[in-house]
Amino acid sequence: MTQDKVTLAMGAGGKQTAKLIEEVFAANFDSPLLTADDAAVLEPPRGRMAMSTDGFIVSPSFFPGGNIGKLSICGTVNDLACMGARPQYLTCGFVIEEGYPMEQLREIAASMAKTAAEAGVALVAGDTKVAGRGQVDGVFITTTGVGEIVEGAAPAGAAAKPGDAIIVTGDIGRHGCTILLARDSFGIEADVTSDCAPLWSSVEAMLKVTHDIHTIRDATRGGVGTVLYEIASQSGVGVELDASAVPVDPAVGGVCRMLGLEPLYLACEGRLVVIAPAEVAPALVEALRGCPHSKGAAIIGKVTNEKPGWVVLNTELGTQTLLPQPTGELLPRIC
Amino acid sequence: MCVGLSAKVVRIADGMAMVDASGAKREISVQLLDDVEPGDYVMVHAGIAIAKITDEDDHEADEVMEALLA
Amino acid sequence: MSENATKTAAQILASYDGPHLRIMEVCGTHTHENFRLGIRKLLPEQVDLISGPGCPVCVTPVGFIDEAIWLAEHDVTITTFGDLVRVPGTTKSLAAARAEGARVQVVYTPLDALAYAREHADEQVCFLSVGFETTVPAACLAAEQAHAEGIENFSLLVANKTMPQAYAALKGSADVFLYPGHVHAITGTKLCEDLVEQGVSGVLAGFTAKELLTAMAVALAKAQQGEPFFVNAYPRVVKPEGTPAAVALIERVMEPCDSEWRGLGNIPQSGLALRDTYADLDARKKFGMPKIVGKANPGCRCGDVLRGDITPRDCPLFGKVCTPLSPVGACMVSGEGACSAYYQYGGELR
C-alpha cells in the first residue's frame, strides 16, 4: 500500500511507522551509524566538544533557496561552527501533522541528507511523531548536534575587544526577506532566495588563517543588528558600523524601503558575524571569499571602547547615530 | 507619517501599475495621476502613486541651493 | 547633489550665527530620518529640532484602539497598517487581542484590506483608517471601490486627520515648520504660502539625506535673514498644485468633522468622516458601536511632548515604565514617535 499523506497510524509505533521510517528517512539518511537500535553508538570526539540543539518551525516549509529540512541542518551545524567546532554527529526529531504530503516529507529528508553531506556531519539518530491535524503546522523539526572543537580555537560572544574588525560573511537579510515574500502578505514580488547554507567550510577556512578569532555568531532570528547588540553587551564594548559597507542585495533593500523595515534586523540563515583582530581581518575576508557560501564577505565596522553596549552607525552624511535596538515583531511602517 | 517609496513604473493596465524599486515589485494604483507611462518614476504611499517624480535628488538639491544663494 | 552643493549646505549649517531657532519636524518620518541620518550633529547649538504632531499613531486617541478591539471582539477581522498593532489601548493593544484569538491582519494598503474582504466573504472585514492627507486617498479609493462593487463585508473605522487646522493650532510653538513632503504632494503648496502672510515660516522637505540637508540649510539661511519665508525644497515630488485628483477623491468620499488629537485636544474641522453616501461602510454605524472613551495612563505625558512643551526625558514614565518594548504612550510605540526616537537614540542627543 502506498499512501501519499502522513497518517496518525504512521506515528503509532507499529508496522506503518517502520514503513514511514524505511521509505522516507532510511532511504535518505544512509549511514552505518544510523541503526534500528535504541541509540547510536559513537566514537567520542577528540579533545573538547561542542553540543547544540535547535527547534525549527517555518511557514511556509518550502521557500526559494531551501526548505525546513535544509534549515534544520544548517541551523545546528552553524551553531557548532560558531564555537570553532567541526560538526560530527546530528540527531533529528520530527513532529509531523496528520495529512502532511509524503512527497514533501521525502523532499525534506532528501534536502537534509544533502546538506548534512555537504557539512560533513553524520545523521545518527532520529525520531518521528505524528500529531493530529491542527496540533502542529505542517512539520516541525528539532536537531541536536555534536562537534569537535578545533584545538586552539575559542571564539566566544564575550571575547570581542576594542580595535577588532567586524566581518559579515555575505549580504544580509535574505532569509527573512524570502520568508516575508513567500507568505505573500504584502503582494510584493522580488527575486530573492534564502541565504540558508551550512557554514562549517567557511569557518574551517578562517581557522586555517588564524585561531585568533574572538567571536563568531550566526545571525539568525533578529538578524545582524541583534547579534551585534548581543556581542556589544556580552563583551562590554561598543560596535561601530559603516552603514554603507553593510552588504544588502538591492532587491532586499527595495522590499525594506517598501515596508519601512531595517535590513539589519531581517533574519539570515547562512551568515556569520566574525570579530577578529584588525590585522588579520583582510586575510580572513580573503579566505571567506574563497568559500562557496561566503563569497560576499566584507568588513563592516570595528569594535570600540566608546559607548559600551551600543551599536553606532556612521551615516552617509559623515555623522554618527545609534542603531535603534530591536523591539520584537517586525511590523511594516506605512503611515 | 507617510513613508514614501520612489519606484519605476514597469507596466500599466486599468489604472493599476506594476512598480519596481530596486527589484522589489508590487502592483499599485495610479488612478490619481494623469499620463503615467512605463519608465516614469512615481512616489508611492500605501499602495497608491501620489505624485509623478524625477528619480534622483541630486539635481533637485543643486537647484534649491542655487536658488537660495541667488 | 553635487559635491559643491553638499559643501555649501554644510557650511551654512556650520556658520549659522543667528538667534535661537526651533524647527518643528511636523512629520514623524522626518523625525525618524533626522535621527537615522544624525542630522542633529550637523546643527549649531542654538538650533533645536522638535517633533510635531505628524505621526498618526501618536495623535490618535487611546479610544480608537479600544474601538478597534471592540470590533475584533465582535467577530470582525481587523485589517491595519503595522504601525498600529502594538499601540496600547485602555486595557490592551491589538497585538494582545490577537494573542487572545482576535483576527488582526497587517496590510500594506487599504486596497489589500478590500481584496481580503473579497476573498473572505464569510468574514466582516474592517480597515483601521488613520493617517493624514497622504494616506487618506488610498482609504477613499478602497471605500469607493467597495461601494461601487456593493461589497457588504467591508467597512472602515475612520480617524483620519488633516493638517491645516493643526498648523494653526501649533502656530507659535516653533520658529520654522519643516513641512511634511508627502502631505503637500497631495495638497500642494498654497497653504504654506498663505501661512507666510501670517508670519509663519516653513520649508517643505523631502526625506533623503541630501533633501534633509538642503532643507536645513535653507531653513537656517532664510531664518538668518529675519523675514517670514516659505521654500519648497522638495520640488521633484511636490508641485504647487499638488495632486488634484487625490484632493477631489477625498472630497467625494469624506467630509470634515471635529477631531480629537492626543495632546492637542479637540481641533474643530480637523478630522475626516465618511460622507452619508458611504455610511454603510462606516464601522461605527454598521456594527452599532457604543460611544467608547479611552483612558490613557494618567502619568503619560505624550500630549505635552506632541505640543513640544516638554522633551520626552521630562516625562516621569520615560525610560522607566515606558520603553519601546513595553510602551505606555503612543509616542513610545511608534517608530516615528518622539519618545521612541529619544529612547532609541538616547546616547546621541545633545
Coordinates of C-alpha atoms in Angstrom, one line a residue, chain C residues 52 66 104 153 183 313 331 341:
Chain C
G52 CA 5.5 67.7 15.9
D66 CA -10.4 50.5 22.2
V104 CA -5.7 41.0 13.1
N153 CA -18.5 42.7 4.3
V183 CA 1.1 65.6 2.6
R313 CA 13.1 63.0 29.1
C331 CA 4.9 58.3 21.2
A341 CA 13.3 58.2 18.9

